[in-house]
PDB file of N, CA and C in Angstrom:
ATOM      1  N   UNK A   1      -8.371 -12.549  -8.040  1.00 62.00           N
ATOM      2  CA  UNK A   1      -7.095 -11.882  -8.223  1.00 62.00           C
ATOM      3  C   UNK A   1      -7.289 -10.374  -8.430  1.00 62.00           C
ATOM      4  N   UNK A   2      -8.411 -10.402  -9.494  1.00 80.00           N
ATOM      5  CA  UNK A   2      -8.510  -8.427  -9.701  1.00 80.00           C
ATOM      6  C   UNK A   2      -9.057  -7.862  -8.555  1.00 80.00           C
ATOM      7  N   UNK A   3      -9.547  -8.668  -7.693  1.00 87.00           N
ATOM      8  CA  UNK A   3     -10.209  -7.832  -5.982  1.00 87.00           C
ATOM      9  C   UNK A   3      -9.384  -7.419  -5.278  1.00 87.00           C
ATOM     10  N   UNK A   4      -8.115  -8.633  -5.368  1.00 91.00           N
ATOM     11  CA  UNK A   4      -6.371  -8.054  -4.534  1.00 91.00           C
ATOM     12  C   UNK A   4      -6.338  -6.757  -5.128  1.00 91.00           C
ATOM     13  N   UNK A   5      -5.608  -6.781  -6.356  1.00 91.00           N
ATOM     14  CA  UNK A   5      -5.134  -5.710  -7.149  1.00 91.00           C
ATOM     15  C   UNK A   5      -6.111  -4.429  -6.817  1.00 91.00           C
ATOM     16  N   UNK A   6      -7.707  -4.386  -6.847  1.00 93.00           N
ATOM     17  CA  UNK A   6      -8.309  -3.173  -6.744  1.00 93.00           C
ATOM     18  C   UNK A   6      -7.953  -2.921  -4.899  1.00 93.00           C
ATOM     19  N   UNK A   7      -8.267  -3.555  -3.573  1.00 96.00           N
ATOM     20  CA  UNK A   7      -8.090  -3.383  -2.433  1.00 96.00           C
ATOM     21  C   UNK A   7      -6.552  -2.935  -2.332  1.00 96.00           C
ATOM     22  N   UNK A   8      -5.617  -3.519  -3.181  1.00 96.00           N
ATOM     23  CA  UNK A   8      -4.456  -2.321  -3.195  1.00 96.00           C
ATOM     24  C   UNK A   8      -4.387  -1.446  -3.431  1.00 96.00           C
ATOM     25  N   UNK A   9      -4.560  -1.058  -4.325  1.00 95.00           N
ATOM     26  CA  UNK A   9      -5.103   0.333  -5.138  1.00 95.00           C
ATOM     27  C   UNK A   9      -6.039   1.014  -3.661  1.00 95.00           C
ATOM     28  N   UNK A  10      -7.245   0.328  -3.768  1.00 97.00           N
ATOM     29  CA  UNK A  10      -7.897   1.212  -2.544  1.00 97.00           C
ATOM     30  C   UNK A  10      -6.696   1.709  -0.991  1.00 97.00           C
ATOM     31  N   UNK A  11      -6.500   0.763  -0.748  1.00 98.00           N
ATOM     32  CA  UNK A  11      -5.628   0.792   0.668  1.00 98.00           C
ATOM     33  C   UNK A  11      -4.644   1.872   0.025  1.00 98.00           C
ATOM     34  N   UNK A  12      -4.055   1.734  -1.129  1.00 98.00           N
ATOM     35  CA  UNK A  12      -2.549   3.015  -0.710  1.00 98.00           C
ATOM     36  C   UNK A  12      -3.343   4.245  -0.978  1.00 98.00           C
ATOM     37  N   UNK A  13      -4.546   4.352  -1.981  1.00 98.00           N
ATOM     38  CA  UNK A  13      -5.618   6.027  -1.819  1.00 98.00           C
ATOM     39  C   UNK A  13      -5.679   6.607  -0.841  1.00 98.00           C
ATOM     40  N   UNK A  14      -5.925   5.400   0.472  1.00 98.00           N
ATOM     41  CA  UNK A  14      -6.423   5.776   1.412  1.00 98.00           C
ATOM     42  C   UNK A  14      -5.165   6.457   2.717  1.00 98.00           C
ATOM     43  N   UNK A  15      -4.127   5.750   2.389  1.00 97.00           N
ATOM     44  CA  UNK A  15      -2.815   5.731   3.409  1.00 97.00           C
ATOM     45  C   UNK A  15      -2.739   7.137   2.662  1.00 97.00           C
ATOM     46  N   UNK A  16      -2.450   7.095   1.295  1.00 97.00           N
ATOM     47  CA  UNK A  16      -1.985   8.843   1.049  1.00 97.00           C
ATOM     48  C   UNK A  16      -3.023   9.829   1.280  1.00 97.00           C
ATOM     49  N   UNK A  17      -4.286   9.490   0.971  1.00 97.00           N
ATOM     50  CA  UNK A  17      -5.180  10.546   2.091  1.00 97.00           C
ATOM     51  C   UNK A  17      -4.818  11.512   3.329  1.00 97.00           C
ATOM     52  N   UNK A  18      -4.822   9.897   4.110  1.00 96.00           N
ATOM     53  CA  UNK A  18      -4.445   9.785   5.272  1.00 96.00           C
ATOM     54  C   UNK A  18      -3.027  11.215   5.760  1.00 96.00           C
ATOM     55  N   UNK A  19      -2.198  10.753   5.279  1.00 96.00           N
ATOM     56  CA  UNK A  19      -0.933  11.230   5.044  1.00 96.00           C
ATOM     57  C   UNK A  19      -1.076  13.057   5.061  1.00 96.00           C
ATOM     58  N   UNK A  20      -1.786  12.998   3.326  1.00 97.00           N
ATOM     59  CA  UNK A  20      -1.940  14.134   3.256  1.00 97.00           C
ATOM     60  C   UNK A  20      -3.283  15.148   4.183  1.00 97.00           C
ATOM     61  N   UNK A  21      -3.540  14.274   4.636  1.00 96.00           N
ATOM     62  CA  UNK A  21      -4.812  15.533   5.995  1.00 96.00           C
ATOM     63  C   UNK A  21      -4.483  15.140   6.806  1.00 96.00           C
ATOM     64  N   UNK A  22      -2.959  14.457   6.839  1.00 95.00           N
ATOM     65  CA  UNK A  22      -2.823  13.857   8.490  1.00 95.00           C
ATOM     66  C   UNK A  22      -4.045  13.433   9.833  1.00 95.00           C
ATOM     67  N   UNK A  23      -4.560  12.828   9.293  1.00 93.00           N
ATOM     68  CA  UNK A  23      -5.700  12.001   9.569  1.00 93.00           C
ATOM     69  C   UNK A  23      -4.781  10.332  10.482  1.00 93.00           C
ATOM     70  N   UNK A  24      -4.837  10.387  11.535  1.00 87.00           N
ATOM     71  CA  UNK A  24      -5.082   9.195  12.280  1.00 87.00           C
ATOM     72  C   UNK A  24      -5.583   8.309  13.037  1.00 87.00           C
ATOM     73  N   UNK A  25      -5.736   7.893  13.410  1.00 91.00           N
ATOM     74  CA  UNK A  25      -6.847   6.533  14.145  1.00 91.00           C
ATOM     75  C   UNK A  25      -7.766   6.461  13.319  1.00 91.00           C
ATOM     76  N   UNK A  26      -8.183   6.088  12.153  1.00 97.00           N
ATOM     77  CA  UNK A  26      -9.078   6.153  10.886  1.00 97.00           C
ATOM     78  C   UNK A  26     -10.112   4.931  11.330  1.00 97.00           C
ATOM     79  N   UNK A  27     -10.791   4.890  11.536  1.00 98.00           N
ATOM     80  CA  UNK A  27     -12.209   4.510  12.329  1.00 98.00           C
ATOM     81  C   UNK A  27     -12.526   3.497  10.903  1.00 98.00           C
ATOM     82  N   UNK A  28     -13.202   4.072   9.850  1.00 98.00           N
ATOM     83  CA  UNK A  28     -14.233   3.466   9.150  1.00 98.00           C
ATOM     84  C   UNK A  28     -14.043   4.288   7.595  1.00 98.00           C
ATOM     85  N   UNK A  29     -13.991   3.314   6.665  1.00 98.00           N
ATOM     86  CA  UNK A  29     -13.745   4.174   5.510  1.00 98.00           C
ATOM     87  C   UNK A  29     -15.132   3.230   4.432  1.00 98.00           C
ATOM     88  N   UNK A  30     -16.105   4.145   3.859  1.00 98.00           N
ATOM     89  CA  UNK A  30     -17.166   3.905   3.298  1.00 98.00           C
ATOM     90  C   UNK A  30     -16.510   3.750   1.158  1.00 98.00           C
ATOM     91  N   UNK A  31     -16.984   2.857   0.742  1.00 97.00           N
ATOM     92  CA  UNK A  31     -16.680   2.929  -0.449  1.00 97.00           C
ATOM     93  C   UNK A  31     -17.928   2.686  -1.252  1.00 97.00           C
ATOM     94  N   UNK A  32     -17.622   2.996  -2.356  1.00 95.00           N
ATOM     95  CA  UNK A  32     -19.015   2.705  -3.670  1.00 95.00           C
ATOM     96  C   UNK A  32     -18.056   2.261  -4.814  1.00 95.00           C
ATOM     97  N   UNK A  33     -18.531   0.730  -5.428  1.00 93.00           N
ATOM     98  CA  UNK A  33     -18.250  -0.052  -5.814  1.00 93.00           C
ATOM     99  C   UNK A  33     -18.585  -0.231  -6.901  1.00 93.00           C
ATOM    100  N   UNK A  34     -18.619   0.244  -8.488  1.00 88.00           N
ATOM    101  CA  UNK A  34     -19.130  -0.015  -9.603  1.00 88.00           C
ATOM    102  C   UNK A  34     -18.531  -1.272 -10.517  1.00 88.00           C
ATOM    103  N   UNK A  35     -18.412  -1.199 -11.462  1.00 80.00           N
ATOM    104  CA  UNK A  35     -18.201  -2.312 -12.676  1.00 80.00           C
ATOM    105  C   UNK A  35     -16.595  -1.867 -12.672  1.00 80.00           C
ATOM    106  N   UNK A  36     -15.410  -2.297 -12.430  1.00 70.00           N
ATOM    107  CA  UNK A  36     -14.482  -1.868 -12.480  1.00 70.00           C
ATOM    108  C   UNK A  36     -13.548  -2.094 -13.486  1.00 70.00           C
ATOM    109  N   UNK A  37     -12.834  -1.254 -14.952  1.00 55.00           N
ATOM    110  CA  UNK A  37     -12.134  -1.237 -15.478  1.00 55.00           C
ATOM    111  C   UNK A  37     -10.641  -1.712 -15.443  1.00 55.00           C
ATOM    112  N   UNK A  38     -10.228  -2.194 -15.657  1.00 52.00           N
ATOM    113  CA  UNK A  38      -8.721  -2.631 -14.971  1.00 52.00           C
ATOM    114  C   UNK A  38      -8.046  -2.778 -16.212  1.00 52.00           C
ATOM    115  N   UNK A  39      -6.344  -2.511 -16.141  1.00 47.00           N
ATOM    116  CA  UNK A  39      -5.338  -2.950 -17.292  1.00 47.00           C
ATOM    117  C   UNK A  39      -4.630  -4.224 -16.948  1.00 47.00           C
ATOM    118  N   UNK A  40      -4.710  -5.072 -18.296  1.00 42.00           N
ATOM    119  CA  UNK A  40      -3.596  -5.927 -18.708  1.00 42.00           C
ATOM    120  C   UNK A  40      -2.765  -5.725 -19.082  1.00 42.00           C
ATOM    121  N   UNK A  41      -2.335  -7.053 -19.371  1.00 38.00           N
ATOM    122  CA  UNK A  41      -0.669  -7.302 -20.216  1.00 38.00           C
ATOM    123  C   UNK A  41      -0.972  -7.139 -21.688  1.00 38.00           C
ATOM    124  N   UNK A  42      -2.200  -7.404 -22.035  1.00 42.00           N
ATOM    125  CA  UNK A  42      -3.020  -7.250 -23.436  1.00 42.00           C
ATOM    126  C   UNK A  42      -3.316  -8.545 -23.676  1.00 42.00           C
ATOM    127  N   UNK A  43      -3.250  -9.605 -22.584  1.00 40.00           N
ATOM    128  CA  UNK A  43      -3.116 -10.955 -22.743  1.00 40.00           C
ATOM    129  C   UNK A  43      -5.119 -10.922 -22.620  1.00 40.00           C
ATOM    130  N   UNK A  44      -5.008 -12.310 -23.686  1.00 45.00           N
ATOM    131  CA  UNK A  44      -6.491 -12.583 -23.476  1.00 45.00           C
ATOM    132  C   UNK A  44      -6.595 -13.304 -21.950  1.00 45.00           C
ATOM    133  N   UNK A  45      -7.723 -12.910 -21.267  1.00 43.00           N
ATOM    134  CA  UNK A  45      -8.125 -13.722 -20.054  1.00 43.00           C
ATOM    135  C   UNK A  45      -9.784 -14.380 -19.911  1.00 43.00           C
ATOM    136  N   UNK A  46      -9.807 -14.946 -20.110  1.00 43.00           N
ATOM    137  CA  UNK A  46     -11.167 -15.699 -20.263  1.00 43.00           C
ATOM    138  C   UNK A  46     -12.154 -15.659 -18.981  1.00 43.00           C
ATOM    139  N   UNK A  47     -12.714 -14.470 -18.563  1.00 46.00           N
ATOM    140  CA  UNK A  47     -13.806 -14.723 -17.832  1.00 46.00           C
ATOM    141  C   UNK A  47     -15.167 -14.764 -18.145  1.00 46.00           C
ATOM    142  N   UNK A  48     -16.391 -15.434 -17.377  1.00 43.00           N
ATOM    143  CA  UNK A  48     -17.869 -15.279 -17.187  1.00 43.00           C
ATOM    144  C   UNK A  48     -18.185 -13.785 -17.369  1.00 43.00           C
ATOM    145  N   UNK A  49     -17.356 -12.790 -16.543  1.00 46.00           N
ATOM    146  CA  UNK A  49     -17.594 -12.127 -15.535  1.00 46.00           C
ATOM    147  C   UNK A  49     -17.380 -10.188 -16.685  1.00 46.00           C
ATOM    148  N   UNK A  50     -16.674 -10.773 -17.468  1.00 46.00           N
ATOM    149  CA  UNK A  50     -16.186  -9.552 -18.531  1.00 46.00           C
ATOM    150  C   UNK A  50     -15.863  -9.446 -19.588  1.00 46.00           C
ATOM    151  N   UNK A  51     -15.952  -8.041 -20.275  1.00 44.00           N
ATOM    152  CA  UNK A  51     -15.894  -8.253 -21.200  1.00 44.00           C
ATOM    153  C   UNK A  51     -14.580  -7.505 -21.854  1.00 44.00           C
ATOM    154  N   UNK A  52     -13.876  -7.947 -22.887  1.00 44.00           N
ATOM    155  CA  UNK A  52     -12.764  -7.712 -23.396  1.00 44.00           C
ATOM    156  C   UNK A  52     -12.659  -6.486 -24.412  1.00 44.00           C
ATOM    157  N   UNK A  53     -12.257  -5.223 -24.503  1.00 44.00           N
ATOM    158  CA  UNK A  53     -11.774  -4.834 -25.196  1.00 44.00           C
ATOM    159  C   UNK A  53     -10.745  -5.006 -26.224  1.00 44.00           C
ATOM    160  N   UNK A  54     -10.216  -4.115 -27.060  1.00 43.00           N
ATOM    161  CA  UNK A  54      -8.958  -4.406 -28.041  1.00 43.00           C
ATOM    162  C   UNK A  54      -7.754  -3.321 -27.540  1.00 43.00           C
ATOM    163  N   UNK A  55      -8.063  -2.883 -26.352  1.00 49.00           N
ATOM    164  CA  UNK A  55      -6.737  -2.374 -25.426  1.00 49.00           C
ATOM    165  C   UNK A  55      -6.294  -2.874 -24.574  1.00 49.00           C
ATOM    166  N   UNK A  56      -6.650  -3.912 -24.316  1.00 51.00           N
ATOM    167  CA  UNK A  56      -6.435  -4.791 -23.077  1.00 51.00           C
ATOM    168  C   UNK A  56      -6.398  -4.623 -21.962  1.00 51.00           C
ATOM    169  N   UNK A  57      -8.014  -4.043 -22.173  1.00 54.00           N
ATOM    170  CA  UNK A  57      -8.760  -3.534 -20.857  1.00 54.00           C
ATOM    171  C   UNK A  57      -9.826  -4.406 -20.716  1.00 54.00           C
ATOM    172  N   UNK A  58     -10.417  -4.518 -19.334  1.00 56.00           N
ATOM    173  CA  UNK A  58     -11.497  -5.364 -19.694  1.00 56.00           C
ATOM    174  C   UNK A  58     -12.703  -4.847 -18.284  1.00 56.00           C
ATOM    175  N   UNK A  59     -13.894  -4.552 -18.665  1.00 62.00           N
ATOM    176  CA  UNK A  59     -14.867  -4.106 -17.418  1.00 62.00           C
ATOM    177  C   UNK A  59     -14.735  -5.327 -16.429  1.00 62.00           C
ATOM    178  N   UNK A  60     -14.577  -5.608 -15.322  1.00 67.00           N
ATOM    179  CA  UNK A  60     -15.109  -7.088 -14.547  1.00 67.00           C
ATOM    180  C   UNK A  60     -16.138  -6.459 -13.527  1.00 67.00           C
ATOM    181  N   UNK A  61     -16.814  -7.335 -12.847  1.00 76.00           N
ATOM    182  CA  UNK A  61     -18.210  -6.965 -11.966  1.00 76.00           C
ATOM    183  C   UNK A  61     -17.555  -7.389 -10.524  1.00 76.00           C
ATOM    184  N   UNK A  62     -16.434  -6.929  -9.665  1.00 82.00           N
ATOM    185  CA  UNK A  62     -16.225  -7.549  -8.399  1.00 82.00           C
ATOM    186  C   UNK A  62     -16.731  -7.605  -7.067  1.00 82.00           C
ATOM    187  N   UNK A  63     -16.292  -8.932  -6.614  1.00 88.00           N
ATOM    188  CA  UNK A  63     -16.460  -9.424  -5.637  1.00 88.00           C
ATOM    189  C   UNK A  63     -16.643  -8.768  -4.690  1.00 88.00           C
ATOM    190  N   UNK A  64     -18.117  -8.201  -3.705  1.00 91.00           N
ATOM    191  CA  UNK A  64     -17.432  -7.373  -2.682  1.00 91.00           C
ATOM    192  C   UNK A  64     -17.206  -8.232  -1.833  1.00 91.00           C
ATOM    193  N   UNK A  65     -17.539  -9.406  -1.623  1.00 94.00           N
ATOM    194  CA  UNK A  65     -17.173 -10.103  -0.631  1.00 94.00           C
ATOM    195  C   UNK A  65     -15.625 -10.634  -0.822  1.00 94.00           C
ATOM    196  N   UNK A  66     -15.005 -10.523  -1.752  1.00 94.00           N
ATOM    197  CA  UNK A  66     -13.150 -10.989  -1.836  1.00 94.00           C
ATOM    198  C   UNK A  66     -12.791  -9.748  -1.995  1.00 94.00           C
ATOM    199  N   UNK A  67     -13.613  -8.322  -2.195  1.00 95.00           N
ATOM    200  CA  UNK A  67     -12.900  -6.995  -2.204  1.00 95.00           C
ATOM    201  C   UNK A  67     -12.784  -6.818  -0.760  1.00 95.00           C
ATOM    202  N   UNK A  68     -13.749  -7.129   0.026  1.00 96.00           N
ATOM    203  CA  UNK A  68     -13.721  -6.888   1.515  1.00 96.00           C
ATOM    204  C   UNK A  68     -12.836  -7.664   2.151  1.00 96.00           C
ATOM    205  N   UNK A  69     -12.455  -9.143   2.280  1.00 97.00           N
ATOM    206  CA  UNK A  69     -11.493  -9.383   2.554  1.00 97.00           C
ATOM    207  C   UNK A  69     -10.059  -9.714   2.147  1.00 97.00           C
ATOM    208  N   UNK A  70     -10.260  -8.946   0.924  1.00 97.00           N
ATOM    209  CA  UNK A  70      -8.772  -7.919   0.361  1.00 97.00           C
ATOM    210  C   UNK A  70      -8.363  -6.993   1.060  1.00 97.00           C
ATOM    211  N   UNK A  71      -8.829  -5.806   1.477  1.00 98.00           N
ATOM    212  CA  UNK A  71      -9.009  -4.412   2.014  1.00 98.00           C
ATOM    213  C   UNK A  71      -8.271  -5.166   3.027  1.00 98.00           C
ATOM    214  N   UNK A  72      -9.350  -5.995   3.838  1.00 97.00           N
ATOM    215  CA  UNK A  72      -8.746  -6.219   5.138  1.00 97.00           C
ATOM    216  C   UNK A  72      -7.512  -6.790   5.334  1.00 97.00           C
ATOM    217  N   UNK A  73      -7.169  -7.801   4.820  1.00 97.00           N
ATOM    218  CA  UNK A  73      -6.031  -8.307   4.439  1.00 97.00           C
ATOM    219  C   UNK A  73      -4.704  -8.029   4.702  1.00 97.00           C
ATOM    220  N   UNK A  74      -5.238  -6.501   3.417  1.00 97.00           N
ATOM    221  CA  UNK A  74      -3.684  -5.657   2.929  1.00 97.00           C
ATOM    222  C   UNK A  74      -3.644  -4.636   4.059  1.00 97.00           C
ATOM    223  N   UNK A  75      -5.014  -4.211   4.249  1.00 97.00           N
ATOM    224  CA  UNK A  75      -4.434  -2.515   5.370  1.00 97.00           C
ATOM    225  C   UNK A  75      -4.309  -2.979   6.835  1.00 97.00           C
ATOM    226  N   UNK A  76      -4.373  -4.819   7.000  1.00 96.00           N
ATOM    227  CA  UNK A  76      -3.415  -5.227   8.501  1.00 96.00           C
ATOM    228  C   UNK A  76      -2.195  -4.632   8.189  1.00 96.00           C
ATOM    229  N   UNK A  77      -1.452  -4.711   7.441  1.00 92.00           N
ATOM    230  CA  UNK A  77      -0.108  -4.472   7.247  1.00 92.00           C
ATOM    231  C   UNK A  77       0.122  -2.912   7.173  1.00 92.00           C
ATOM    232  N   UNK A  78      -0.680  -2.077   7.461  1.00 95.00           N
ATOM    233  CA  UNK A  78      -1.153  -0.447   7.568  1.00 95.00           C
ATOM    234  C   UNK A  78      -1.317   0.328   8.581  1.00 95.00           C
ATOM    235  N   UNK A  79      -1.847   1.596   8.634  1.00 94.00           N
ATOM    236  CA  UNK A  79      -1.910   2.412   9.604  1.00 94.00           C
ATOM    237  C   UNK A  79      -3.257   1.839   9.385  1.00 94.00           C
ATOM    238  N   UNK A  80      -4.356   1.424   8.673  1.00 97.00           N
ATOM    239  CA  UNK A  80      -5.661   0.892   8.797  1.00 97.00           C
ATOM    240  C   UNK A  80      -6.112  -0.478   9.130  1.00 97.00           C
ATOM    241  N   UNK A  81      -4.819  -0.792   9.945  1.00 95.00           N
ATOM    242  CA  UNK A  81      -5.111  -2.366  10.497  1.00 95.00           C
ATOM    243  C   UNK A  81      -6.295  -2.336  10.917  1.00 95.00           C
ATOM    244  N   UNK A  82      -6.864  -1.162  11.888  1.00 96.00           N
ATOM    245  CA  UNK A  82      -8.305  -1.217  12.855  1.00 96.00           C
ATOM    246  C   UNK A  82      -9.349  -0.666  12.125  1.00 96.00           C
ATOM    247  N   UNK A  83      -9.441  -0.314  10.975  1.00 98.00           N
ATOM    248  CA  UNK A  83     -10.470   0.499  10.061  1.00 98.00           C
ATOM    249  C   UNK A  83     -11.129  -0.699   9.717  1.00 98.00           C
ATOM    250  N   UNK A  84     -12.406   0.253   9.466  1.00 98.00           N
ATOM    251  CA  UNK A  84     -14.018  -1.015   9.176  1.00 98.00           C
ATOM    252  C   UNK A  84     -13.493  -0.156   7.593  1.00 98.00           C
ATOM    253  N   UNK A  85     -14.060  -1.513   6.321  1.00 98.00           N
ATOM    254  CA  UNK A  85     -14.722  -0.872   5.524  1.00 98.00           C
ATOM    255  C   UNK A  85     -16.016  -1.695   4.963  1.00 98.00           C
ATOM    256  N   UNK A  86     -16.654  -0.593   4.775  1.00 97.00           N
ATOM    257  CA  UNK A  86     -18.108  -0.505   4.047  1.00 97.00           C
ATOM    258  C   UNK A  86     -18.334  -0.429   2.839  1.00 97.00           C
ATOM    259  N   UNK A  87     -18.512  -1.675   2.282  1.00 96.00           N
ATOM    260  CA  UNK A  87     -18.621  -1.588   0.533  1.00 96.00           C
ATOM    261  C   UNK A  87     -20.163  -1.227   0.000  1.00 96.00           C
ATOM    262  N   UNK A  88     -20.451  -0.675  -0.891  1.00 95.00           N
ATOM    263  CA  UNK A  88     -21.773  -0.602  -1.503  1.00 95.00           C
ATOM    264  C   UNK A  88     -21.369  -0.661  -3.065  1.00 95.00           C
ATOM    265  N   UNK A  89     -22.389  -1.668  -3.671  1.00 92.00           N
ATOM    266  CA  UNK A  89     -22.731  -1.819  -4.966  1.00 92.00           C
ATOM    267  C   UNK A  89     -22.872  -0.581  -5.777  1.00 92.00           C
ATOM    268  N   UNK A  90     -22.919   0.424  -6.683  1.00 91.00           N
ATOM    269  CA  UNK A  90     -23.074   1.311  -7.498  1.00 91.00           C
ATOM    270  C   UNK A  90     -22.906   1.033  -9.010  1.00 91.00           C
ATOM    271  N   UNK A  91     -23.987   1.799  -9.672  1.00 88.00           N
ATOM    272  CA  UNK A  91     -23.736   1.307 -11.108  1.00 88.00           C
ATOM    273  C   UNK A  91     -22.706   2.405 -11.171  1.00 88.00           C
ATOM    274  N   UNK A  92     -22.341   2.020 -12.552  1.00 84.00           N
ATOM    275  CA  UNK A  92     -21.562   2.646 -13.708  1.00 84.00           C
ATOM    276  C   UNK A  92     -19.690   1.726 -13.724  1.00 84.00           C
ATOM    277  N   UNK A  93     -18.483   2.247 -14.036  1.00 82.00           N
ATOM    278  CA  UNK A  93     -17.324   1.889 -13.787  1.00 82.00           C
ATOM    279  C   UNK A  93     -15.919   2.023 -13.190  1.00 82.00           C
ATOM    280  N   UNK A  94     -16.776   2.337 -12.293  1.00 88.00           N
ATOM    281  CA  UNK A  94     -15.324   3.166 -10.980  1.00 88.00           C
ATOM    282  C   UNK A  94     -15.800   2.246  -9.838  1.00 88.00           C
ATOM    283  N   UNK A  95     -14.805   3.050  -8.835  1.00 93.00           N
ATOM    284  CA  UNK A  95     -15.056   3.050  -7.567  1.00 93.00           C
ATOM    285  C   UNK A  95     -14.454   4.274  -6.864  1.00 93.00           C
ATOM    286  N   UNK A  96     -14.870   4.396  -5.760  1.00 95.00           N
ATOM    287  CA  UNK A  96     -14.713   5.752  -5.006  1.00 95.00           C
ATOM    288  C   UNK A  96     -15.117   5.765  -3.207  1.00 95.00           C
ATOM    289  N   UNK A  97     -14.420   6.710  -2.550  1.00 97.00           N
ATOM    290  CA  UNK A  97     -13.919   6.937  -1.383  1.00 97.00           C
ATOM    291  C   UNK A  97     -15.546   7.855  -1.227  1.00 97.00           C
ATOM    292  N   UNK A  98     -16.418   7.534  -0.242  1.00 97.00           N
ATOM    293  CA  UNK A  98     -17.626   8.318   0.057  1.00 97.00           C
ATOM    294  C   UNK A  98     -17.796   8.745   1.290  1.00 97.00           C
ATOM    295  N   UNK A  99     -16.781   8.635   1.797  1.00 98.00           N
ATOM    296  CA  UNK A  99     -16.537   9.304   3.627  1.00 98.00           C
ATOM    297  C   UNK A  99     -15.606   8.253   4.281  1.00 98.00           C
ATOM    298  N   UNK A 100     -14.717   9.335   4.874  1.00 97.00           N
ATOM    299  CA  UNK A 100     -13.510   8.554   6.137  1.00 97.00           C
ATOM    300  C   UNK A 100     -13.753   8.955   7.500  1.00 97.00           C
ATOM    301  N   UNK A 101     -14.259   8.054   8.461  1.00 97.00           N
ATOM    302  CA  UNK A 101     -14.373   8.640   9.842  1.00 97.00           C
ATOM    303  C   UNK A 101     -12.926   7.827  10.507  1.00 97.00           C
ATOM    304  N   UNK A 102     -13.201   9.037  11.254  1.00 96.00           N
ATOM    305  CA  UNK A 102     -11.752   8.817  12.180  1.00 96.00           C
ATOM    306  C   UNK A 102     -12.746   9.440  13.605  1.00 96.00           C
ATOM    307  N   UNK A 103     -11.484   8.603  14.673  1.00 89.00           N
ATOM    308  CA  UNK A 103     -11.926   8.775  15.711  1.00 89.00           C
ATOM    309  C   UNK A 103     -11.300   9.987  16.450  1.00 89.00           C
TER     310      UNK A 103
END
């Protein structure tokens, strides 16, 4: 579920990118993938996978393989229906945009 939620997040970064450098036919968009922070409802959620704060935040370690076919998923419904993306593992707790080729 938090792989949907982050590949949304990624996909509209990328459409307003897009937008704003008026950038089209977007080829291939490269990402780096860390431990990703995310907000709750403040509701406890019981995973393997993370760990819980007392803000009801919690680090999780995701999926690139359900982040990748998240991405793809959501940006059919996009100007990035035809875009490759390229996930890579990275420590720390983000994620981030590391080059957009366009054709």
């Amino acid at each position: 579920m938090h792989d949907f939620l982050l590949a949304k997040q990624i996909v509209d970064e990328v459409v307003k990118i897009a937008k704003k450098r008026n950038l089209s036919n977007i080829k291939k968009v490269n990402l780096e993938i860390g431990s990703i922070t995310l907000s709750h409802d403040d509701l406890p959620e019981p995973s393997r996978n993370a760990s819980h704060n007392e803000a009801g935040r919690h680090t999780e370690d995701i999926s690139l393989e359900n982040l990748e076919f998240g991405l793809n998923n959501i940006a059919s419904n996009t100007v990035l229906k035809n875009t490759e993306f390229t996930l890579e593992k990275m420590k720390g707790a983000n994620w981030k945009i590391t080059n957009i080729e366009v054709e």
